[in-house]
Coordinates of N, CA, C and O in Angstrom, one line a residue:
M1450 N -60.1 201.9 94.4 CA -59.8 202.0 95.7 C -59.2 200.2 95.6 O -59.9 199.0 95.0
F1451 N -58.0 200.1 96.7 CA -58.0 198.8 97.6 C -58.3 198.1 97.8 O -58.6 198.7 99.3
L1452 N -59.2 196.5 98.4 CA -59.2 196.2 99.3 C -58.6 195.2 99.8 O -57.8 193.9 99.5
F1453 N -57.5 195.3 100.9 CA -56.9 194.3 101.6 C -57.1 193.1 102.1 O -57.4 194.0 104.0
F1454 N -57.8 192.2 101.9 CA -57.9 191.2 103.1 C -57.0 189.2 103.2 O -56.4 189.6 102.3
S1455 N -58.1 189.5 104.0 CA -57.0 187.3 104.3 C -57.5 186.3 105.1 O -58.4 187.4 106.2
I1456 N -57.8 185.6 104.8 CA -58.1 184.5 106.3 C -57.2 183.1 106.2 O -56.6 183.2 104.6
K1457 N -56.9 183.1 107.3 CA -55.9 182.3 107.7 C -56.1 182.0 109.4 O -56.7 182.0 110.3
S1458 N -55.3 180.9 109.3 CA -55.2 180.5 110.4 C -54.5 180.2 111.3 O -53.0 180.5 111.0
K1459 N -54.8 180.1 112.7 CA -54.1 181.0 114.4 C -53.6 180.1 115.7 O -54.9 179.4 115.1
E1460 N -52.9 179.6 115.6 CA -53.0 179.3 116.3 C -51.5 180.0 117.7 O -50.8 180.9 117.7
E1461 N -52.8 180.1 119.2 CA -51.8 180.8 121.0 C -51.5 179.4 121.4 O -53.1 178.7 121.7
A1462 N -51.0 179.1 122.7 CA -50.3 179.0 123.1 C -51.2 179.5 124.8 O -51.7 180.1 124.7
I1463 N -51.9 178.1 125.6 CA -52.8 178.1 126.4 C -51.6 178.7 127.9 O -51.2 176.9 127.5
D1464 N -51.6 179.1 128.3 CA -50.9 178.8 129.8 C -51.8 177.8 130.9 O -53.1 177.6 131.2
F1465 N -51.0 176.5 130.7 CA -51.8 174.9 131.6 C -50.4 173.8 131.9 O -49.5 174.1 131.3
S1466 N -50.7 173.9 132.9 CA -49.4 173.6 133.6 C -49.8 171.4 134.3 O -50.4 172.4 135.5
Q1467 N -50.4 171.2 133.5 CA -51.1 169.3 134.6 C -50.3 168.5 133.5 O -50.1 168.3 132.7
N1468 N -49.6 168.1 134.7 CA -48.8 166.4 134.5 C -50.0 165.3 134.0 O -51.0 165.3 134.6
L1469 N -50.2 164.1 132.9 CA -51.7 163.4 132.3 C -51.2 162.6 131.9 O -49.4 162.2 131.8
S1470 N -50.7 161.3 132.1 CA -50.7 159.5 131.0 C -51.2 160.1 129.7 O -52.0 160.0 130.1
C1471 N -50.4 160.1 128.5 CA -50.3 160.1 127.6 C -51.1 158.5 127.2 O -50.4 157.9 127.4
Q1472 N -51.5 158.1 126.0 CA -52.4 157.1 125.9 C -51.7 156.4 124.4 O -51.3 154.9 124.4
V1473 N -50.5 156.9 123.9 CA -49.1 156.3 122.7 C -48.7 156.6 123.4 O -48.4 155.4 123.2
C1474 N -48.0 156.9 124.1 CA -46.2 156.4 124.8 C -45.9 156.0 125.9 O -45.0 155.5 126.4
G1475 N -47.3 156.0 126.8 CA -47.4 155.8 128.3 C -46.5 157.0 129.0 O -46.1 156.0 130.6
T1476 N -45.6 157.9 128.3 CA -45.5 158.0 129.8 C -46.6 158.8 130.1 O -46.9 159.9 130.1
Y1477 N -45.9 159.9 131.9 CA -46.3 160.4 132.9 C -45.9 161.7 132.6 O -44.7 162.1 133.3
G1478 N -46.0 163.4 132.2 CA -45.3 164.3 132.4 C -46.9 165.6 131.9 O -47.6 165.2 131.6
P1479 N -45.7 166.6 131.5 CA -46.4 167.8 131.0 C -47.2 168.1 129.9 O -46.5 167.5 128.7
F1480 N -47.4 168.1 129.2 CA -48.3 168.3 128.4 C -49.4 170.5 127.9 O -48.9 170.9 129.1
K1481 N -48.9 170.3 127.2 CA -49.0 171.7 126.4 C -49.8 172.2 125.8 O -51.2 170.9 125.3
A1482 N -51.0 173.1 126.2 CA -52.3 173.4 125.1 C -52.3 174.3 124.9 O -52.1 175.1 124.8
F1483 N -53.4 174.4 123.5 CA -53.5 175.8 122.7 C -54.8 175.4 122.1 O -55.1 174.7 121.9
V1484 N -54.7 176.7 121.3 CA -56.5 177.3 121.2 C -55.7 177.0 119.0 O -54.3 178.1 118.9
V1485 N -56.9 176.3 117.9 CA -56.1 176.7 116.8 C -57.5 177.4 116.3 O -58.6 177.2 117.4
Y1486 N -57.5 178.4 115.4 CA -58.9 179.4 115.5 C -58.6 180.1 114.2 O -57.2 179.8 113.7
K1487 N -59.8 179.9 112.9 CA -59.9 181.3 111.9 C -60.0 182.2 111.7 O -60.7 183.1 112.9
V1488 N -59.2 183.4 111.1 CA -59.2 185.0 111.7 C -59.9 185.6 109.8 O -59.1 185.2 109.6
F1489 N -61.0 186.4 110.2 CA -60.3 187.0 108.5 C -60.3 188.3 108.9 O -60.8 189.9 110.6
S1490 N -59.3 189.0 108.1 CA -58.3 190.1 108.5 C -58.4 191.3 107.5 O -58.6 191.2 106.1
L1491 N -58.4 192.3 108.0 CA -59.3 193.8 107.2 C -58.1 194.1 107.4 O -57.4 195.3 108.0
F1492 N -57.2 195.1 106.2 CA -56.2 195.6 106.3 C -55.3 195.3 107.2 O -54.9 196.2 107.8
F1493 N -54.7 194.2 107.0 CA -54.3 193.7 107.9 C -54.4 193.6 109.9 O -53.2 193.3 111.1
L1494 N -55.5 194.6 110.3 CA -56.6 194.2 110.9 C -57.3 192.7 111.2 O -58.0 193.3 110.8
P1495 N -57.4 192.3 113.0 CA -58.1 191.1 112.7 C -59.7 191.6 113.2 O -59.7 192.3 113.8
V1496 N -60.2 191.6 112.1 CA -62.0 191.3 111.9 C -62.3 190.3 112.6 O -63.6 190.5 114.1
I1497 N -62.5 188.9 112.3 CA -63.6 187.9 113.2 C -62.5 187.3 113.5 O -62.2 186.5 112.9
R1498 N -63.0 186.6 114.3 CA -62.5 185.4 114.5 C -63.3 184.3 115.5 O -65.1 184.2 115.4
W1499 N -63.7 182.7 114.5 CA -64.3 181.8 114.7 C -63.7 180.3 114.5 O -62.3 180.1 114.0
D1500 N -64.5 179.4 115.1 CA -64.3 178.1 114.8 C -62.8 177.9 115.0 O -61.6 177.1 115.3
R1501 N -63.0 178.1 116.6 CA -61.8 177.8 117.6 C -61.8 176.0 118.5 O -63.1 176.3 118.6
K1502 N -61.2 175.4 117.9 CA -60.6 174.1 118.8 C -59.8 174.7 119.4 O -58.6 174.8 119.5
Y1503 N -59.6 173.3 120.8 CA -59.2 173.2 121.8 C -58.4 171.5 122.0 O -58.9 170.8 121.5
Y1504 N -56.6 172.5 122.3 CA -56.2 171.2 121.6 C -54.9 171.2 123.1 O -54.4 171.9 123.7
L1505 N -54.7 169.3 122.9 CA -53.3 169.7 124.1 C -52.7 168.7 122.9 O -52.2 167.7 122.6
S1506 N -51.0 169.2 123.8 CA -50.2 168.4 123.2 C -49.9 167.5 124.2 O -48.5 168.0 125.1
C1507 N -48.6 166.2 123.8 CA -47.9 165.3 125.1 C -46.1 166.5 124.4 O -46.1 166.2 123.5
S1508 N -46.1 166.2 125.8 CA -44.3 166.7 126.3 C -43.1 166.0 125.3 O -41.6 166.5 125.2
T1509 N -43.3 164.9 125.4 CA -42.9 163.5 125.0 C -42.9 163.2 123.8 O -41.8 163.1 123.1
C1510 N -43.7 163.0 122.8 CA -43.9 162.1 121.8 C -44.1 163.6 121.0 O -44.9 162.3 119.5
G1511 N -45.1 164.0 121.3 CA -45.5 165.2 120.2 C -47.3 164.8 119.5 O -48.0 165.8 119.2
S1512 N -48.4 164.2 120.5 CA -49.5 163.3 120.1 C -50.1 164.6 120.7 O -49.6 164.8 121.8
V1513 N -51.7 164.7 120.2 CA -51.8 166.1 119.7 C -53.6 165.4 120.3 O -53.9 164.7 119.1
Y1514 N -53.4 165.5 120.6 CA -54.8 164.9 121.7 C -56.2 166.5 121.1 O -55.7 167.4 121.4
Q1515 N -57.4 166.5 121.4 CA -58.3 167.5 121.0 C -58.9 167.4 122.3 O -59.9 166.0 123.1
I1516 N -60.1 168.8 123.1 CA -60.5 168.5 124.6 C -61.4 169.4 124.1 O -62.3 170.2 123.4
D1517 N -62.3 169.4 124.7 CA -64.2 169.7 124.8 C -64.1 171.7 125.2 O -63.3 171.5 125.5
Q1518 N -64.9 172.1 123.8 CA -65.4 173.4 123.5 C -64.9 174.3 124.5 O -64.2 175.1 125.6
S1519 N -65.8 173.4 126.6 CA -66.2 173.7 127.5 C -65.3 173.7 128.0 O -64.6 174.8 128.8
L1520 N -64.1 172.9 128.4 CA -63.1 172.5 129.6 C -62.3 173.8 128.6 O -61.6 174.2 129.3
G1521 N -61.1 173.8 127.1 CA -60.8 175.3 126.3 C -61.7 176.1 126.7 O -60.5 176.9 127.1
Q1522 N -62.1 176.2 126.6 CA -62.5 178.2 127.3 C -62.2 178.1 128.7 O -62.1 179.1 129.1
D1523 N -62.4 177.5 128.7 CA -62.6 177.1 130.9 C -60.5 178.0 131.0 O -60.1 178.0 132.1
L1524 N -59.3 176.6 130.3 CA -58.2 176.7 130.2 C -58.1 178.7 129.9 O -57.3 178.8 130.4
E1525 N -58.4 177.8 128.7 CA -57.4 180.0 127.8 C -58.7 180.6 129.5 O -57.3 182.0 128.5
A1526 N -59.3 180.8 129.7 CA -60.3 182.0 130.5 C -59.3 182.3 131.5 O -59.2 182.6 132.8
G1527 N -58.2 181.1 132.2 CA -57.4 181.3 133.0 C -57.8 180.4 134.3 O -57.3 180.7 135.6
R1528 N -58.8 179.8 134.3 CA -59.6 179.3 135.2 C -59.4 177.7 136.1 O -58.8 177.3 134.9
K1529 N -58.9 177.7 137.9 CA -57.8 176.2 137.6 C -59.0 175.2 137.2 O -60.5 175.0 138.2
L1530 N -59.0 174.3 136.2 CA -60.1 172.6 136.3 C -59.0 171.7 135.8 O -57.5 171.6 135.7
S1531 N -58.6 171.1 136.6 CA -58.2 169.1 135.9 C -58.6 168.7 135.6 O -59.8 167.7 134.9
L1532 N -57.8 168.0 134.1 CA -58.2 167.2 133.0 C -58.4 165.4 133.6 O -56.7 165.8 134.1
Q1533 N -59.1 165.3 133.1 CA -58.5 164.2 133.0 C -58.3 163.3 131.6 O -59.2 163.3 130.1
E1534 N -57.9 161.4 132.1 CA -58.2 160.9 130.7 C -58.7 161.2 130.1 O -58.4 161.0 128.5
S1535 N -60.0 161.1 130.6 CA -60.5 160.7 129.3 C -61.9 162.0 128.5 O -62.5 161.9 128.0
D1536 N -60.7 163.2 129.3 CA -61.6 164.1 128.9 C -60.5 164.4 127.2 O -61.3 165.3 126.2
L1537 N -59.4 163.5 126.9 CA -58.9 163.5 126.0 C -59.1 163.0 124.5 O -59.0 161.7 124.7
S1538 N -59.1 163.1 123.5 CA -59.7 162.6 122.4 C -58.2 162.7 121.6 O -58.0 163.7 120.8
L1539 N -57.4 161.5 121.1 CA -56.3 161.7 119.8 C -57.7 161.6 119.1 O -57.7 161.5 117.7
V1540 N -55.6 162.9 118.2 CA -56.9 163.7 116.9 C -55.1 163.3 115.6 O -55.4 162.3 114.1
A1541 N -54.5 163.8 116.2 CA -52.7 162.6 115.7 C -51.4 162.9 116.4 O -51.1 162.5 117.3
S1542 N -50.7 161.3 115.8 CA -49.4 160.7 116.6 C -49.0 160.2 115.1 O -49.1 159.4 114.3
S1543 N -47.2 160.9 115.9 CA -46.3 160.6 115.1 C -45.2 160.1 115.5 O -44.7 159.5 114.9
Y1544 N -45.5 159.1 116.6 CA -44.5 158.1 117.4 C -44.2 156.7 117.4 O -45.9 156.0 116.4
R1545 N -43.5 156.6 117.3 CA -43.1 155.1 117.1 C -42.3 155.2 117.3 O -41.5 155.7 118.4
P1546 N -42.3 154.0 118.7 CA -41.4 153.1 120.0 C -40.2 153.4 119.1 O -40.1 152.7 117.7
T1547 N -39.0 153.1 119.7 CA -37.9 152.4 119.6 C -36.8 151.5 121.0 O -37.3 152.3 121.7
R1548 N -36.4 150.9 120.5 CA -35.1 150.6 121.4 C -34.1 151.5 121.3 O -33.0 150.5 119.5
T1549 N -33.0 151.0 122.2 CA -31.6 151.4 121.7 C -30.7 150.4 122.2 O -30.8 149.6 122.8
C1550 N -30.0 150.0 121.1 CA -29.3 149.0 120.6 C -28.0 149.6 122.0 O -27.1 150.1 122.3
S1551 N -28.1 147.7 123.1 CA -26.5 148.3 124.2 C -25.5 147.9 123.8 O -24.1 148.3 124.5
S1552 N -24.9 147.9 122.3 CA -23.5 147.6 121.0 C -23.4 149.3 121.2 O -21.9 149.6 121.9
C1553 N -24.1 149.8 120.5 CA -24.1 151.0 119.4 C -24.3 152.1 120.2 O -24.2 153.2 119.3
G1554 N -25.6 151.9 120.5 CA -26.9 153.5 121.0 C -27.5 152.9 119.9 O -28.4 154.1 119.8
Y1555 N -27.5 152.9 119.0 CA -28.2 153.3 117.9 C -29.7 153.4 118.2 O -30.8 151.9 119.1
Q1556 N -31.1 154.3 117.6 CA -32.0 153.7 118.1 C -32.9 153.4 117.1 O -32.7 153.9 115.8
A1557 N -32.9 152.0 117.3 CA -33.4 151.6 115.7 C -35.2 151.2 115.6 O -35.9 152.0 117.1
E1558 N -36.3 150.8 115.2 CA -37.2 151.1 116.0 C -38.2 149.9 116.2 O -37.1 148.6 116.1
E1559 N -39.6 149.8 117.0 CA -39.2 148.5 118.1 C -39.4 146.9 117.6 O -39.3 146.1 117.8
D1560 N -40.0 147.7 116.2 CA -39.9 146.1 115.5 C -38.7 145.2 114.9 O -38.8 144.2 114.2
F1561 N -38.3 145.4 115.2 CA -36.6 146.1 114.4 C -36.1 144.2 116.0 O -35.9 144.9 117.0
D1562 N -35.6 143.4 115.3 CA -35.1 141.9 116.1 C -33.6 142.2 115.9 O -33.1 142.6 117.8
Y1563 N -32.8 143.1 115.1 CA -31.2 142.9 115.0 C -30.9 145.1 115.1 O -31.9 145.5 114.5
C1564 N -29.8 145.1 115.3 CA -30.0 146.2 115.2 C -29.3 147.0 113.6 O -28.7 145.8 113.6
P1565 N -30.7 147.9 112.7 CA -29.3 147.5 111.7 C -27.7 148.4 111.4 O -27.5 148.5 110.7
K1566 N -27.4 149.6 112.7 CA -26.0 149.8 111.9 C -25.3 148.5 112.8 O -23.9 148.3 111.3
C1567 N -24.5 147.9 113.7 CA -24.2 146.4 114.0 C -24.6 145.3 113.9 O -23.6 144.7 113.4
G1568 N -25.2 145.4 114.0 CA -26.2 143.6 114.0 C -26.9 143.3 114.7 O -26.6 141.8 114.8
R1569 N -25.8 143.4 115.8 CA -26.5 143.1 117.7 C -27.9 142.7 117.5 O -28.4 143.5 117.1
K1570 N -28.0 141.4 118.3 CA -29.4 141.1 118.1 C -30.2 142.6 119.9 O -28.7 143.2 119.9
L1571 N -30.9 143.1 118.8 CA -31.1 143.7 120.5 C -32.3 143.6 121.0 O -32.5 142.3 121.5

């Protein structure tokens, strides 16, 4: 007899619409909410789910923030609540501020003084 099972990490979006200020890029805009959990499947059917963690992602720069378990459960249950910036804990960010060259429009990193494409001062 064969037994097929698997353990995977899954991610699901949560219906959430609130504008917050991002601590990384400084923009004020919408955040996306999602939950990440592990699932044990037997014969391709999910049997057990555990290790649920709740996150918010900045729509502008993609920085990811973790939120408290109880707040995440309220969001997932569809309860209306208002999150504050103090509820967010930064987990990951790949945001790098850029400067746009006024001459050629090239997006250079913020620490550049001169445009790497055309050589003009930024």
